[in-house]
Short mmCIF file of C-alpha atoms in Angstrom, two decimals:
data_model
loop_
_atom_site.label_atom_id
_atom_site.label_comp_id
_atom_site.label_asym_id
_atom_site.label_seq_id
_atom_site.Cartn_x
_atom_site.Cartn_y
_atom_site.Cartn_z
CA MET A 1 -19.00 -46.72 -11.93
CA ASN A 2 -18.62 -47.47 -8.21
CA LYS A 3 -21.55 -46.64 -5.96
CA PRO A 4 -20.78 -44.15 -3.17
CA ASP A 5 -20.20 -45.76 0.18
CA LYS A 6 -22.93 -45.31 2.81
CA ASN A 7 -20.47 -43.95 5.35
CA ASP A 8 -19.14 -41.41 2.84
CA ILE A 9 -22.68 -40.17 2.18
CA LEU A 10 -23.28 -39.75 5.91
CA VAL A 11 -19.99 -37.88 6.32
CA TYR A 12 -20.74 -35.50 3.45
CA ALA A 13 -24.27 -34.93 4.72
CA GLY A 14 -22.94 -34.17 8.19
CA ILE A 15 -20.44 -31.66 6.78
CA ALA A 16 -23.17 -29.93 4.77
CA LEU A 17 -25.45 -29.80 7.81
CA ALA A 18 -22.67 -28.37 9.99
CA PHE A 19 -21.93 -25.74 7.34
CA CYS A 20 -25.58 -24.68 7.25
CA VAL A 21 -25.72 -24.46 11.04
CA VAL A 22 -22.59 -22.28 11.08
CA LEU A 23 -24.10 -19.90 8.52
CA GLN A 24 -27.39 -19.62 10.41
CA ALA A 25 -25.80 -19.03 13.82
CA TRP A 26 -22.64 -17.17 12.78
CA GLY A 27 -23.02 -14.30 15.29
CA PRO A 28 -23.38 -16.37 18.48
CA MET A 29 -20.77 -18.86 17.28
CA ALA A 30 -18.29 -16.08 16.54
CA SER A 31 -18.84 -14.69 20.05
CA PHE A 32 -18.36 -18.15 21.54
CA VAL A 33 -15.15 -18.69 19.54
CA GLY A 34 -13.89 -15.30 20.73
CA ILE A 35 -14.54 -16.26 24.36
CA VAL A 36 -12.78 -19.60 23.90
CA LEU A 37 -9.76 -17.96 22.24
CA THR A 38 -9.55 -15.40 25.03
CA ALA A 39 -9.63 -18.19 27.59
CA ILE A 40 -6.86 -20.20 25.94
CA VAL A 41 -4.54 -17.26 25.23
CA PRO A 42 -2.37 -18.08 28.29
CA LEU A 43 -2.07 -21.67 27.08
CA LEU A 44 -1.09 -20.55 23.57
CA LEU A 45 1.37 -18.03 25.00
CA GLY A 46 2.87 -20.62 27.32
CA SER A 47 3.18 -23.14 24.51
CA GLY A 48 4.96 -20.57 22.35
CA ILE A 49 7.37 -19.63 25.13
CA ALA A 50 8.07 -23.29 25.91
CA TYR A 51 8.68 -24.05 22.23
CA VAL A 52 11.21 -21.22 21.85
CA VAL A 53 12.99 -21.97 25.13
CA ALA A 54 13.17 -25.66 24.24
CA ILE A 55 15.32 -24.90 21.17
CA PRO A 56 18.48 -23.82 23.06
CA THR A 57 17.70 -26.32 25.82
CA LYS A 58 17.74 -29.23 23.39
CA PHE A 59 20.91 -27.86 21.79
CA LEU A 60 22.62 -27.89 25.19
CA GLU A 61 21.30 -31.38 25.90
CA ARG A 62 22.97 -32.71 22.75
CA HIS A 63 26.32 -31.36 24.02
CA PHE A 64 25.99 -32.20 27.73
CA PHE A 65 28.22 -35.31 28.04
CA PRO A 66 26.63 -36.84 24.91
CA ASN A 67 28.61 -40.10 25.13
CA SER A 68 27.97 -40.72 28.82
CA THR A 69 25.89 -43.75 29.82
CA SER A 70 25.73 -42.83 33.49
CA GLY A 71 22.26 -42.77 34.98
CA ILE A 72 23.16 -39.69 37.04
CA ILE A 73 24.19 -37.78 33.91
CA GLU A 74 21.03 -38.90 32.11
CA GLY A 75 18.89 -37.66 34.99
CA MET A 76 20.75 -34.35 35.26
CA ARG A 77 20.89 -33.58 31.53
CA LYS A 78 17.46 -31.98 31.02
CA PRO A 79 17.14 -29.99 34.29
CA VAL A 80 20.72 -28.68 34.14
CA CYS A 81 20.37 -27.58 30.51
CA LEU A 82 17.01 -25.96 31.25
CA VAL A 83 18.47 -24.04 34.20
CA VAL A 84 21.41 -22.87 32.06
CA THR A 85 19.01 -21.72 29.34
CA VAL A 86 16.86 -19.78 31.81
CA ILE A 87 19.96 -18.14 33.32
CA MET A 88 21.13 -17.13 29.85
CA LEU A 89 17.71 -15.65 29.03
CA VAL A 90 17.57 -13.74 32.34
CA MET A 91 21.07 -12.38 31.76
CA GLY A 92 20.07 -11.39 28.25
CA GLY A 93 17.04 -9.58 29.66
CA PHE A 94 19.17 -7.64 32.15
CA LEU A 95 21.68 -6.86 29.39
CA SER A 96 18.87 -5.49 27.24
CA VAL A 97 17.37 -3.39 30.04
CA TYR A 98 20.59 -1.85 31.36
CA ILE A 99 22.81 -1.68 28.25
CA LEU A 100 21.09 -2.29 24.92
CA VAL A 101 17.88 -0.29 25.49
CA PRO A 102 19.66 2.80 26.93
CA GLY A 103 22.11 2.71 24.01
CA PHE A 104 19.28 2.51 21.52
CA VAL A 105 17.41 5.35 23.27
CA ASP A 106 20.53 7.55 23.18
CA THR A 107 20.80 6.90 19.45
CA ILE A 108 17.18 7.92 18.87
CA VAL A 109 17.71 11.09 20.92
CA MET A 110 20.77 11.93 18.84
CA VAL A 111 18.74 11.52 15.65
CA GLN A 112 15.99 13.71 17.06
CA LYS A 113 18.46 16.50 17.87
CA ASN A 114 20.59 16.41 14.73
CA GLY A 115 18.30 14.85 12.14
CA GLN A 116 16.69 18.05 10.87
CA SER A 117 20.01 19.89 10.45
CA PHE A 118 21.43 16.88 8.61
CA VAL A 119 18.49 16.74 6.20
CA GLU A 120 18.72 20.49 5.61
CA GLY A 121 22.41 20.10 4.82
CA VAL A 122 21.67 17.29 2.38
CA ILE A 123 19.06 19.27 0.45
CA GLN A 124 21.62 22.03 -0.10
CA LEU A 125 23.64 19.72 -2.34
CA PRO A 126 23.54 20.66 -6.04
CA ILE A 127 21.96 17.34 -7.00
CA MET A 128 18.95 18.10 -4.77
CA GLU A 129 18.18 21.46 -6.43
CA PRO A 130 15.06 20.26 -8.37
CA VAL A 131 13.29 19.14 -5.16
CA ARG A 132 15.00 21.44 -2.68
CA ASP A 133 12.12 23.88 -2.22
CA THR A 134 9.54 21.13 -1.86
CA ILE A 135 11.51 19.28 0.84
CA HIS A 136 12.39 22.52 2.63
CA ASP A 137 8.75 23.64 2.69
CA PHE A 138 7.71 20.25 4.05
CA ILE A 139 10.30 20.34 6.84
CA GLN A 140 9.64 23.94 7.82
CA GLY A 141 5.89 23.86 7.18
CA ASP A 142 3.88 20.64 7.32
CA LEU A 143 6.23 18.69 9.56
CA VAL A 144 6.86 21.46 12.11
CA ASN A 145 3.26 22.69 12.05
CA GLY A 146 2.02 19.14 12.46
CA PHE A 147 3.94 18.77 15.70
CA ALA A 148 3.03 22.30 16.80
CA ASN A 149 -0.69 21.81 16.21
CA MET A 150 -0.82 18.38 17.75
CA ASP A 151 -3.72 18.20 20.21
CA ILE A 152 -1.93 16.68 23.17
CA LYS A 153 -4.95 17.01 25.47
CA GLY A 154 -7.16 15.32 22.90
CA MET A 155 -4.66 12.48 22.52
CA ILE A 156 -4.47 12.02 26.27
CA LYS A 157 -8.25 12.02 26.49
CA THR A 158 -8.43 9.44 23.70
CA VAL A 159 -5.83 7.19 25.31
CA PHE A 160 -6.87 7.49 28.93
CA GLY A 161 -10.54 8.27 28.43
CA GLY A 162 -10.90 11.16 30.86
CA THR A 163 -13.52 9.29 32.91
CA VAL A 164 -13.46 6.96 35.85
CA GLY A 165 -14.93 4.21 33.73
CA SER A 166 -12.17 4.50 31.16
CA ILE A 167 -9.51 4.51 33.86
CA THR A 168 -11.11 1.43 35.36
CA THR A 169 -11.05 -0.21 31.94
CA GLN A 170 -7.35 0.61 31.58
CA VAL A 171 -6.62 -0.87 35.00
CA PHE A 172 -8.52 -4.06 34.19
CA THR A 173 -6.69 -4.29 30.85
CA VAL A 174 -3.30 -4.01 32.55
CA VAL A 175 -4.27 -6.53 35.22
CA SER A 176 -5.60 -8.90 32.58
CA SER A 177 -2.39 -8.63 30.56
CA VAL A 178 -0.26 -9.27 33.64
CA MET A 179 -2.35 -12.30 34.61
CA THR A 180 -2.21 -13.65 31.04
CA ALA A 181 1.57 -13.30 31.01
CA PHE A 182 1.85 -14.91 34.45
CA PHE A 183 -0.27 -17.94 33.57
CA GLY A 184 1.48 -18.20 30.21
CA MET A 185 4.87 -18.33 31.93
CA LEU A 186 3.52 -20.82 34.46
CA PHE A 187 2.17 -23.09 31.72
CA SER A 188 5.42 -22.89 29.78
CA PHE A 189 7.35 -23.89 32.93
CA ILE A 190 5.03 -26.86 33.40
CA LEU A 191 5.56 -27.96 29.81
CA LEU A 192 9.33 -27.58 30.01
CA THR A 193 9.65 -29.52 33.27
CA ASP A 194 7.01 -32.14 32.48
CA THR A 195 8.26 -35.72 32.62
CA THR A 196 5.05 -37.49 31.57
CA GLU A 197 5.54 -36.91 27.81
CA VAL A 198 2.39 -34.90 27.11
CA GLY A 199 2.96 -35.09 23.36
CA TYR A 200 3.17 -38.87 23.47
CA GLN A 201 -0.08 -39.06 25.46
CA ILE A 202 -1.86 -36.77 23.00
CA MET A 203 -0.75 -38.91 20.06
CA ASN A 204 -2.04 -42.00 21.88
CA LEU A 205 -5.35 -40.20 22.30
CA PHE A 206 -5.47 -39.45 18.57
CA TYR A 207 -4.58 -43.07 17.82
CA GLU A 208 -7.46 -44.40 19.88
CA TYR A 209 -10.16 -42.00 18.64
CA LEU A 210 -9.03 -41.13 15.10
CA GLY A 211 -7.36 -44.34 14.05
CA PRO A 212 -3.80 -45.12 12.94
CA LYS A 213 -3.98 -43.57 9.45
CA ARG A 214 -5.28 -40.18 10.58
CA THR A 215 -2.83 -40.19 13.49
CA GLU A 216 0.07 -40.81 11.11
CA ARG A 217 -1.05 -37.89 8.96
CA ILE A 218 -1.35 -35.61 11.99
CA ALA A 219 2.09 -36.71 13.20
CA LEU A 220 3.53 -36.01 9.74
CA VAL A 221 2.04 -32.50 9.63
CA LEU A 222 3.21 -31.69 13.17
CA GLY A 223 6.68 -33.04 12.47
CA VAL A 224 7.08 -31.00 9.30
CA ALA A 225 5.72 -27.87 11.01
CA ASP A 226 8.09 -28.35 13.96
CA SER A 227 11.07 -28.67 11.61
CA SER A 228 10.05 -25.55 9.66
CA PHE A 229 9.46 -23.34 12.71
CA HIS A 230 12.56 -24.62 14.52
CA ASN A 231 14.88 -23.95 11.58
CA PHE A 232 13.29 -20.58 10.84
CA ILE A 233 13.79 -19.35 14.42
CA VAL A 234 17.40 -20.54 14.50
CA ARG A 235 18.27 -19.01 11.12
CA GLN A 236 16.73 -15.62 11.88
CA CYS A 237 18.43 -15.48 15.29
CA VAL A 238 21.80 -16.41 13.77
CA GLU A 239 21.41 -13.76 11.06
CA ALA A 240 20.34 -11.11 13.59
CA LEU A 241 23.26 -11.95 15.88
CA ILE A 242 25.82 -11.83 13.05
CA LEU A 243 24.60 -8.59 11.44
CA GLY A 244 24.00 -6.82 14.75
CA SER A 245 27.46 -7.81 16.03
CA VAL A 246 29.20 -6.77 12.80
CA ALA A 247 27.44 -3.40 12.82
CA THR A 248 28.35 -2.76 16.45
CA ILE A 249 32.00 -3.83 16.10
CA VAL A 250 32.61 -1.88 12.87
CA LEU A 251 31.09 1.33 14.23
CA PHE A 252 32.89 0.95 17.57
CA LEU A 253 36.25 0.54 15.83
CA ALA A 254 35.42 3.54 13.62
CA GLY A 255 34.89 5.65 16.74
CA PHE A 256 31.14 6.16 16.32
CA PRO A 257 29.71 7.09 19.75
CA TYR A 258 26.37 5.32 19.27
CA ALA A 259 27.61 2.01 17.88
CA LEU A 260 25.59 -0.10 20.28
CA GLY A 261 22.28 1.57 19.44
CA VAL A 262 22.73 1.14 15.68
CA GLY A 263 23.86 -2.46 16.19
CA VAL A 264 20.73 -3.21 18.22
CA LEU A 265 18.59 -1.68 15.48
CA MET A 266 20.31 -3.78 12.81
CA GLY A 267 19.93 -6.97 14.84
CA LEU A 268 16.25 -6.39 15.59
CA ALA A 269 15.51 -5.52 11.96
CA ALA A 270 17.30 -8.66 10.74
CA LEU A 271 14.80 -10.79 12.67
CA VAL A 272 12.17 -9.85 10.07
CA PRO A 273 12.65 -11.90 6.88
CA ILE A 274 13.27 -10.21 3.51
CA VAL A 275 12.39 -6.61 4.43
CA GLY A 276 14.19 -6.44 7.79
CA TYR A 277 17.77 -6.40 6.47
CA PRO A 278 17.38 -3.53 3.95
CA VAL A 279 15.26 -1.47 6.36
CA GLY A 280 17.82 -1.89 9.16
CA LEU A 281 20.67 -1.10 6.79
CA ILE A 282 19.05 2.11 5.51
CA LEU A 283 17.91 3.38 8.93
CA GLY A 284 21.28 2.55 10.47
CA ALA A 285 23.12 4.32 7.65
CA PHE A 286 20.95 7.41 8.15
CA MET A 287 21.65 7.45 11.90
CA VAL A 288 25.39 7.13 11.35
CA ALA A 289 25.48 9.64 8.47
CA ILE A 290 24.08 12.34 10.77
CA ASN A 291 27.44 12.31 12.58
CA ASN A 292 29.83 11.00 9.95
CA VAL A 293 29.08 10.25 6.29
CA TRP A 294 32.26 8.25 5.71
CA CYS A 295 31.53 6.14 8.76
CA ALA A 296 28.05 5.48 7.31
CA LEU A 297 29.58 4.30 4.03
CA LEU A 298 31.91 1.97 5.96
CA TYR A 299 28.92 0.67 7.92
CA VAL A 300 26.92 -0.08 4.77
CA LEU A 301 29.87 -1.78 3.07
CA CYS A 302 30.79 -4.01 6.02
CA VAL A 303 27.21 -5.03 6.88
CA ALA A 304 26.42 -5.78 3.22
CA VAL A 305 29.54 -7.93 2.86
CA ALA A 306 28.75 -9.70 6.15
CA GLN A 307 25.21 -10.43 4.95
CA MET A 308 26.45 -11.91 1.66
CA LEU A 309 29.08 -14.07 3.39
CA GLU A 310 26.59 -15.20 6.02
CA ALA A 311 23.98 -16.09 3.39
CA THR A 312 26.56 -17.98 1.33
CA PHE A 313 28.63 -19.82 3.92
CA VAL A 314 26.72 -19.85 7.24
CA LEU A 315 22.97 -20.17 6.73
CA PRO A 316 23.17 -23.12 4.27
CA HIS A 317 24.72 -25.15 7.09
CA VAL A 318 22.18 -24.10 9.73
CA GLY A 319 19.26 -26.46 10.18
CA ASP A 320 17.56 -28.69 7.63
CA PRO A 321 18.07 -27.49 4.03
CA ARG A 322 14.66 -28.89 3.08
CA THR A 323 13.01 -26.10 5.08
CA VAL A 324 14.72 -23.37 3.02
CA LEU A 325 12.25 -21.71 0.66
CA PRO A 326 13.03 -20.38 -2.82
CA PRO A 327 13.02 -16.56 -3.03
CA VAL A 328 9.66 -16.54 -4.83
CA TRP A 329 7.96 -18.49 -2.03
CA VAL A 330 9.56 -16.23 0.60
CA THR A 331 8.41 -13.05 -1.14
CA VAL A 332 4.86 -14.32 -1.66
CA GLY A 333 4.66 -15.61 1.92
CA VAL A 334 5.90 -12.37 3.50
CA THR A 335 3.60 -10.25 1.31
CA ILE A 336 0.50 -12.29 2.14
CA GLY A 337 1.43 -12.71 5.80
CA GLY A 338 2.07 -8.99 6.24
CA GLY A 339 -1.24 -8.12 4.58
CA VAL A 340 -3.21 -10.56 6.72
CA GLY A 341 -1.46 -10.39 10.10
CA GLY A 342 0.86 -7.39 10.03
CA PHE A 343 4.25 -7.80 11.69
CA LEU A 344 3.35 -11.12 13.32
CA GLY A 345 2.00 -12.37 10.01
CA MET A 346 5.31 -11.57 8.31
CA LEU A 347 7.17 -13.60 10.93
CA MET A 348 4.81 -16.56 10.75
CA ALA A 349 4.48 -16.58 6.95
CA ILE A 350 7.87 -18.16 6.19
CA PRO A 351 7.61 -21.27 8.42
CA ILE A 352 3.96 -21.76 7.44
CA ALA A 353 4.83 -21.54 3.74
CA SER A 354 7.75 -23.92 4.29
CA THR A 355 5.43 -26.39 6.02
CA ILE A 356 2.89 -26.26 3.18
CA ARG A 357 5.59 -26.67 0.56
CA GLN A 358 7.14 -29.69 2.26
CA LEU A 359 3.74 -31.35 2.74
CA VAL A 360 2.91 -30.78 -0.95
CA VAL A 361 6.26 -32.30 -1.99
CA ILE A 362 5.71 -35.32 0.27
CA ASP A 363 2.18 -35.83 -1.05
CA MET A 364 3.34 -35.55 -4.67
CA LYS A 365 6.04 -38.18 -4.05
CA ARG A 366 3.48 -40.46 -2.41
CA ARG A 367 1.06 -40.09 -5.32
CA LYS A 368 3.82 -40.74 -7.82
CA ALA A 369 4.92 -43.86 -5.94
CA ASN A 370 1.30 -45.12 -5.86
CA ARG A 371 0.93 -44.61 -9.61
CA GLN A 372 4.16 -46.46 -10.28
CA ALA A 373 3.08 -49.30 -8.01
CA LYS A 374 -0.29 -49.59 -9.81
CA HIS A 375 1.46 -49.52 -13.17
CA LEU A 376 3.82 -52.33 -12.17
CA ALA A 377 0.91 -54.32 -10.74
CA GLN A 378 -0.88 -54.18 -14.09
#
């Protein structure tokens, strides 16, 4: 039996000592970690924005005179593509503010006005007779009384505080959020326009202080994570664009007056993996059925067919197929992510699960290759 190495003993002892220190000073350390996280929120926000913006920018770079060897073209490629991406995002923002959001609001107002009469008409159907009285009592009693007895003043006092101190707190919160967003945008701009290869410098730093083996492992993990997140963002955006466009076009051609609002709802819902598509389909169908039941059936049929065709013929050709998770992994990841981190956890669960799965597969292949090499050596 091999004796444990002296360095290994020191490492394990240091880990045990650090664990004991953390347990003894958990309160102050948790406060310190909270302060540090609050301080680096703008950096994290800026990094996230830069990562997302870099995806379409790199796509444009690959198609901006790709075969040109001119030094002028090489120097113009990144800034021109970045400017085009920013212009597209700004135009998308204006489109959302002046067209998409008002259309969605009009749809919600329509549901608010006609929703109750539609539900009351539905419960008059013969098939609803066993539960008709229960639903009717809920609509006329609990639901209406709940809105009627809502303590608006109490809610306002809870939200705004009712004191100068609370108002001051609200003002500081708003100012803090604005400053965080500003510095996040500034940091993302610095990252996107940086020409000193920050990532390369960080990897050199790891190489010098952690050694080549640990640096290779870190690079492998970061590379796999980048591939997983990149492909996940692209796939969800493609799916949202396809389903939202199909919903809008079908309802517009059918003469539905709120086609844009339902299409926006379907597109936004499709951004959420697994649960987003059925939720968007059901809510959209309800909104359309309030005005026209046959139009709602057409909507459901066309969007469902579009989703099947897109999942069969489009998504398999988008991104790296190695990042695609089996349905079981997706379901488990979304369930755990939603339970831990809510909506954001659901979004982050799929790429994180894909990263873990790929790393496990790579490690299993490495271990298998090592065993085969040892067997041949013997």
